[in-house]
Short mmCIF file of C-alpha atoms in Angstrom, two decimals:
data_model
loop_
_atom_site.label_atom_id
_atom_site.label_comp_id
_atom_site.label_asym_id
_atom_site.label_seq_id
_atom_site.Cartn_x
_atom_site.Cartn_y
_atom_site.Cartn_z
CA UNK A 18 0.00 0.00 0.00
CA UNK A 19 1.37 3.42 -0.98
CA UNK A 20 2.55 5.70 1.82
CA UNK A 21 -0.07 8.36 2.52
CA UNK A 22 1.94 10.29 5.13
CA UNK A 23 1.98 13.38 2.92
CA UNK A 24 -1.51 12.98 1.47
CA UNK A 25 -2.72 11.72 -1.89
CA UNK A 26 -0.25 13.91 -3.81
CA UNK A 27 2.73 12.84 -1.72
CA UNK A 28 5.55 15.10 -0.64
CA UNK A 29 6.06 18.28 -2.69
CA UNK A 30 8.40 21.27 -2.25
CA UNK A 31 5.48 23.37 -1.01
CA UNK A 32 6.16 21.79 2.39
CA UNK A 33 9.54 23.50 2.65
CA UNK A 34 9.76 26.68 4.67
CA UNK A 35 12.35 29.37 4.13
CA UNK A 36 15.93 28.12 4.21
CA UNK A 37 17.96 31.29 4.67
CA UNK A 38 21.15 30.56 6.58
CA UNK A 39 21.26 26.90 5.52
CA UNK A 40 23.84 25.40 3.18
CA UNK A 41 23.43 22.31 1.01
CA UNK A 42 26.27 20.52 -0.76
CA UNK A 43 25.19 18.45 -3.79
CA UNK A 44 27.29 16.16 -5.97
CA UNK A 45 26.46 16.11 -9.67
CA UNK A 46 24.30 19.22 -9.51
CA UNK A 47 24.95 20.79 -12.90
CA UNK A 48 22.33 18.68 -14.72
CA UNK A 49 19.33 16.45 -14.09
CA UNK A 50 17.84 15.81 -10.66
CA UNK A 51 20.81 17.40 -8.90
CA UNK A 52 20.33 20.64 -10.82
CA UNK A 53 16.61 20.60 -10.07
CA UNK A 54 17.34 20.00 -6.39
CA UNK A 55 19.65 23.02 -6.43
CA UNK A 56 16.89 25.10 -8.05
CA UNK A 57 14.37 24.16 -5.40
CA UNK A 58 16.72 24.84 -2.50
CA UNK A 59 17.82 28.18 -3.94
CA UNK A 60 14.18 29.17 -4.44
CA UNK A 61 13.74 28.81 -0.66
CA UNK A 62 16.71 31.05 0.12
CA UNK A 63 19.36 28.41 0.83
CA UNK A 64 23.00 28.43 -0.24
CA UNK A 65 24.06 25.61 -2.58
CA UNK A 66 27.55 24.33 -3.27
CA UNK A 67 27.80 22.02 -6.26
CA UNK A 68 30.51 19.38 -6.56
CA UNK A 69 30.82 18.55 -10.25
CA UNK A 70 33.31 17.00 -12.62
CA UNK A 71 33.06 19.58 -15.41
CA UNK A 72 34.07 23.14 -14.60
CA UNK A 73 32.60 24.38 -17.89
CA UNK A 74 29.16 22.83 -17.36
CA UNK A 75 29.22 23.93 -13.73
CA UNK A 76 29.85 27.54 -14.73
CA UNK A 77 26.93 27.30 -17.16
CA UNK A 78 24.69 25.86 -14.44
CA UNK A 79 25.65 28.60 -11.98
CA UNK A 80 24.91 31.24 -14.65
CA UNK A 81 21.47 29.73 -15.32
CA UNK A 82 20.62 29.66 -11.64
CA UNK A 83 21.75 33.25 -11.12
CA UNK A 84 19.69 34.30 -14.14
CA UNK A 85 16.66 32.68 -12.52
CA UNK A 86 17.17 33.72 -8.89
CA UNK A 87 19.28 36.85 -9.22
CA UNK A 88 22.93 37.72 -9.05
CA UNK A 89 22.84 37.47 -5.26
CA UNK A 90 21.80 33.80 -5.33
CA UNK A 91 24.24 31.85 -3.16
CA UNK A 92 25.33 29.15 -5.58
CA UNK A 93 28.89 28.06 -6.33
CA UNK A 94 30.78 25.00 -7.44
CA UNK A 95 33.92 23.09 -6.60
CA UNK A 96 35.43 20.77 -9.17
CA UNK A 97 35.43 17.12 -8.10
CA UNK A 98 35.51 13.83 -9.98
CA UNK A 99 34.19 11.00 -7.81
CA UNK A 100 36.18 8.55 -9.93
CA UNK A 101 39.42 10.27 -8.86
CA UNK A 102 39.83 10.04 -5.10
CA UNK A 103 42.56 12.68 -5.14
CA UNK A 104 40.05 15.24 -6.42
CA UNK A 105 37.58 14.11 -3.76
CA UNK A 106 40.19 14.86 -1.11
CA UNK A 107 41.04 18.25 -2.59
CA UNK A 108 37.36 19.19 -3.00
CA UNK A 109 36.65 18.23 0.59
CA UNK A 110 39.59 20.34 1.74
CA UNK A 111 38.19 23.29 -0.20
CA UNK A 112 34.76 22.80 1.34
CA UNK A 113 36.20 22.59 4.85
CA UNK A 114 38.15 25.79 4.22
CA UNK A 115 35.37 27.84 2.66
CA UNK A 116 32.02 26.42 3.82
CA UNK A 117 31.47 26.93 7.57
CA UNK A 118 28.39 24.73 7.81
CA UNK A 119 26.75 21.88 5.93
CA UNK A 120 23.08 21.32 6.68
CA UNK A 121 22.90 18.44 4.22
CA UNK A 122 25.28 16.64 1.90
CA UNK A 123 23.29 15.16 -0.97
CA UNK A 124 25.12 12.30 -2.69
CA UNK A 125 23.36 12.65 -6.02
CA UNK A 126 26.02 12.08 -8.71
CA UNK A 127 26.29 8.71 -10.43
CA UNK A 128 27.21 6.91 -13.60
CA UNK A 129 25.15 4.03 -14.94
CA UNK A 130 25.16 1.15 -17.40
CA UNK A 131 28.78 1.62 -18.49
CA UNK A 132 28.85 -0.73 -21.50
CA UNK A 133 32.36 -2.13 -21.09
CA UNK A 134 34.46 -2.62 -17.99
CA UNK A 135 36.47 0.42 -17.04
CA UNK A 136 38.62 1.19 -14.02
CA UNK A 137 39.02 4.36 -12.02
CA UNK A 138 42.39 5.94 -11.37
CA UNK A 139 42.61 3.90 -8.16
CA UNK A 140 41.85 0.68 -10.03
CA UNK A 141 38.20 0.22 -9.03
CA UNK A 142 35.42 -0.82 -11.39
CA UNK A 143 34.11 2.52 -12.62
CA UNK A 144 30.53 2.34 -11.36
CA UNK A 145 31.48 1.05 -7.91
CA UNK A 146 34.38 3.48 -7.73
CA UNK A 147 32.32 6.50 -8.74
CA UNK A 148 28.98 5.81 -7.12
CA UNK A 149 30.15 4.20 -3.88
CA UNK A 150 33.85 4.67 -3.07
CA UNK A 151 33.91 8.33 -4.10
CA UNK A 152 30.91 9.16 -1.93
CA UNK A 153 32.15 6.97 0.94
CA UNK A 154 35.34 9.03 1.07
CA UNK A 155 33.58 12.38 0.62
CA UNK A 156 31.08 11.68 3.42
CA UNK A 157 33.89 10.63 5.72
CA UNK A 158 35.95 13.73 5.05
CA UNK A 159 32.99 16.07 5.59
CA UNK A 160 31.30 14.16 8.41
CA UNK A 161 32.59 16.29 11.30
CA UNK A 162 31.50 19.51 9.58
CA UNK A 163 28.06 18.01 8.98
CA UNK A 164 27.77 17.00 12.63
CA UNK A 165 28.73 20.48 13.80
CA UNK A 166 25.51 21.69 12.15
CA UNK A 167 23.46 18.64 13.25
CA UNK A 168 23.12 18.06 9.53
CA UNK A 169 22.16 15.24 7.22
CA UNK A 170 23.63 12.90 4.66
CA UNK A 171 21.30 11.95 1.82
CA UNK A 172 22.28 9.01 -0.35
CA UNK A 173 20.52 8.89 -3.71
CA UNK A 174 20.16 5.22 -4.58
CA UNK A 175 18.26 3.48 -7.37
CA UNK A 176 15.66 0.77 -7.81
CA UNK A 177 18.45 -0.82 -9.83
CA UNK A 178 19.69 -2.30 -6.53
CA UNK A 179 17.10 -5.04 -7.11
CA UNK A 180 18.33 -5.97 -10.58
CA UNK A 181 21.66 -7.63 -9.91
CA UNK A 182 23.11 -10.18 -7.53
CA UNK A 183 21.34 -8.63 -4.51
CA UNK A 184 24.55 -8.84 -2.53
CA UNK A 185 28.15 -7.69 -2.78
CA UNK A 186 30.46 -9.81 -4.90
CA UNK A 187 33.41 -9.60 -2.53
CA UNK A 188 35.51 -12.14 -4.42
CA UNK A 189 35.37 -10.06 -7.63
CA UNK A 190 34.19 -6.54 -6.85
CA UNK A 191 35.96 -5.18 -9.93
CA UNK A 192 34.24 -7.66 -12.25
CA UNK A 193 37.46 -9.03 -13.68
CA UNK A 194 35.33 -11.95 -14.87
CA UNK A 195 32.00 -11.81 -16.67
CA UNK A 196 31.47 -8.05 -16.53
CA UNK A 197 27.84 -7.05 -17.04
CA UNK A 198 26.90 -3.39 -17.10
CA UNK A 199 23.59 -3.77 -15.29
CA UNK A 200 24.89 -6.14 -12.61
CA UNK A 201 27.87 -3.88 -11.88
CA UNK A 202 25.58 -0.84 -11.68
CA UNK A 203 23.19 -2.70 -9.38
CA UNK A 204 26.04 -3.65 -7.06
CA UNK A 205 27.27 -0.05 -6.93
CA UNK A 206 23.84 1.25 -5.89
CA UNK A 207 23.35 -1.54 -3.36
CA UNK A 208 26.76 -0.67 -1.94
CA UNK A 209 25.67 2.95 -1.51
CA UNK A 210 22.56 1.86 0.36
CA UNK A 211 24.48 -0.54 2.59
CA UNK A 212 26.97 2.21 3.38
CA UNK A 213 24.12 4.52 4.42
CA UNK A 214 22.36 1.95 6.59
CA UNK A 215 25.60 0.90 8.26
CA UNK A 216 26.43 4.57 8.85
CA UNK A 217 23.04 4.96 10.55
CA UNK A 218 23.99 2.17 12.96
CA UNK A 219 27.42 3.63 13.66
CA UNK A 220 26.06 7.14 14.19
CA UNK A 221 23.49 5.82 16.67
CA UNK A 222 26.09 3.77 18.53
CA UNK A 223 28.51 6.70 18.75
CA UNK A 224 25.82 9.20 19.72
CA UNK A 225 26.64 11.48 16.80
CA UNK A 226 24.18 14.17 15.75
CA UNK A 227 23.81 13.35 12.05
CA UNK A 228 20.79 11.92 10.26
CA UNK A 229 21.26 9.65 7.25
CA UNK A 230 18.55 9.02 4.67
CA UNK A 231 18.28 6.95 1.50
CA UNK A 232 16.07 7.80 -1.47
CA UNK A 233 15.77 7.18 -5.19
CA UNK A 234 14.40 9.30 -8.07
CA UNK A 235 12.31 6.61 -9.73
CA UNK A 236 12.34 6.67 -13.51
CA UNK A 237 13.24 10.26 -14.30
CA UNK A 238 14.21 11.97 -17.54
CA UNK A 239 17.78 12.89 -16.66
CA UNK A 240 21.06 12.58 -18.56
CA UNK A 241 22.33 9.69 -16.41
CA UNK A 242 21.93 6.97 -19.04
CA UNK A 243 22.85 9.18 -21.98
CA UNK A 244 26.16 10.21 -20.44
CA UNK A 245 27.49 6.76 -19.53
CA UNK A 246 25.29 4.04 -21.03
CA UNK A 247 25.94 2.12 -24.23
CA UNK A 248 24.20 2.79 -27.54
CA UNK A 249 21.45 0.18 -27.11
CA UNK A 250 20.83 1.22 -23.50
CA UNK A 251 20.57 4.86 -24.55
CA UNK A 252 18.13 3.98 -27.34
CA UNK A 253 15.98 1.85 -25.02
CA UNK A 254 15.91 4.63 -22.45
CA UNK A 255 14.96 7.15 -25.14
CA UNK A 256 11.97 4.99 -26.07
CA UNK A 257 10.98 4.59 -22.41
CA UNK A 258 11.18 8.33 -21.85
CA UNK A 259 8.26 8.76 -24.27
CA UNK A 260 6.02 6.62 -22.05
CA UNK A 261 4.11 7.64 -18.89
CA UNK A 262 6.40 5.44 -16.77
CA UNK A 263 9.07 8.18 -16.86
CA UNK A 264 8.71 11.48 -15.02
CA UNK A 265 10.53 14.80 -15.23
CA UNK A 266 13.91 15.48 -13.66
CA UNK A 267 12.19 18.06 -11.46
CA UNK A 268 9.94 15.42 -9.93
CA UNK A 269 12.90 13.06 -9.77
CA UNK A 270 14.56 15.57 -7.43
CA UNK A 271 11.68 15.59 -4.95
CA UNK A 272 12.89 12.60 -2.88
CA UNK A 273 16.39 13.98 -2.30
CA UNK A 274 15.10 17.44 -1.44
CA UNK A 275 12.57 15.88 0.92
CA UNK A 276 15.28 13.86 2.67
CA UNK A 277 17.42 16.99 2.98
CA UNK A 278 14.67 19.15 4.52
CA UNK A 279 11.69 17.23 5.91
CA UNK A 280 11.52 16.46 9.63
CA UNK A 281 10.28 13.20 11.11
CA UNK A 282 11.48 10.81 8.41
CA UNK A 283 12.46 7.23 9.25
CA UNK A 284 16.08 6.34 8.66
CA UNK A 285 15.89 2.60 7.92
CA UNK A 286 13.76 3.34 4.87
CA UNK A 287 13.85 4.05 1.15
CA UNK A 288 12.03 7.14 -0.05
CA UNK A 289 10.88 7.79 -3.60
CA UNK A 290 7.87 7.62 -5.91
CA UNK A 291 5.08 5.39 -4.64
CA UNK A 292 3.04 5.06 -7.83
CA UNK A 293 3.35 2.56 -10.68
CA UNK A 294 6.13 0.08 -9.82
CA UNK A 295 7.48 2.83 -7.52
CA UNK A 296 8.94 4.46 -10.62
CA UNK A 297 6.63 7.48 -10.77
CA UNK A 298 3.91 9.07 -8.72
CA UNK A 299 3.52 10.67 -5.30
CA UNK A 300 6.69 10.77 -3.21
CA UNK A 301 6.78 8.97 0.11
CA UNK A 302 8.19 5.91 1.83
CA UNK A 303 8.51 2.97 -0.53
CA UNK A 304 9.36 -0.69 -0.14
CA UNK A 305 12.83 -1.80 0.97
CA UNK A 306 14.25 -5.28 0.44
CA UNK A 307 15.84 -6.68 3.63
CA UNK A 308 19.04 -7.78 1.88
CA UNK A 309 19.84 -4.06 1.44
CA UNK A 310 20.59 -3.89 5.17
CA UNK A 311 22.02 -7.33 5.84
CA UNK A 312 24.28 -6.58 8.79
CA UNK A 313 27.13 -8.99 8.08
CA UNK A 314 27.40 -7.78 4.49
CA UNK A 315 27.23 -4.12 5.52
CA UNK A 316 30.06 -4.52 8.02
CA UNK A 317 32.22 -6.42 5.55
CA UNK A 318 31.58 -3.78 2.86
CA UNK A 319 32.45 -0.97 5.28
CA UNK A 320 35.76 -2.58 6.15
CA UNK A 321 36.54 -3.20 2.50
CA UNK A 322 35.62 0.38 1.60
CA UNK A 323 37.98 1.77 4.22
CA UNK A 324 40.78 -0.37 2.80
CA UNK A 325 40.07 0.62 -0.81
CA UNK A 326 39.81 4.37 -0.12
CA UNK A 327 42.51 4.55 2.55
CA UNK A 328 40.12 6.42 4.83
CA UNK A 329 39.18 5.15 8.27
CA UNK A 330 36.09 6.63 9.92
CA UNK A 331 35.92 7.57 13.61
CA UNK A 332 32.32 6.32 13.95
#
């Protein structure tokens, strides 16, 4: 049964009050749902710092947002490539130097359906390295600043977590054998979710003042597939985008903005569209498969992630 907490129309940005004095850091915010999330937050008076790979596209995005909300709109960007952990470290250092508070870090950026196996600079399979390891390191580096503000971490997952092995392939996380684009993507999104749920447990145990939420955008018309998917995947997605099972990028941003601003949300949950196949429709609390928070797997993944990134958390 669909979640009716926010009424028949689900959660919408009309629920957000004014956000002056609050700062939101968003990865991958120059296009798609991340850009729309930035728009919504800026419209409420917040400051937004975008962490993006392309300086050129980021400058264009900042210009668009200032055109819409005025030259005084508090929006800026820091260059960061999640696939390059050195740039994650340098971006985090810049944030810690220049951004005195973080009310929410929204882990929005991702790559998907990479057609052939690729490795990051650190030697990780590209989807796992970008979607999970990059964010794992970024969250760790910024965690203390987030806690100082009693802030939030929002992990943007995907229903794709259901479409692969439904666990972590610890004996071949880089897919040296039998690489499959969808299975590797599914594992990367499941890893993100497991990281978030394990972080919830560690935060609670340590008594830290940070909330961690997990959401997904449903099927939204963003550039995610077109920027990293193969030709056939891009064509299939183009056909799907013409059907009513795909919603706009603006609506796809609702779950992450909700998780960054709404009070009273459950943490061991997955928020997103609650309509047809949970791909579109009113935003609320959706279904969550129990293997996404299998404790033994989460702990093993956490330990492996610390080893792979060279970063050891204090929680």
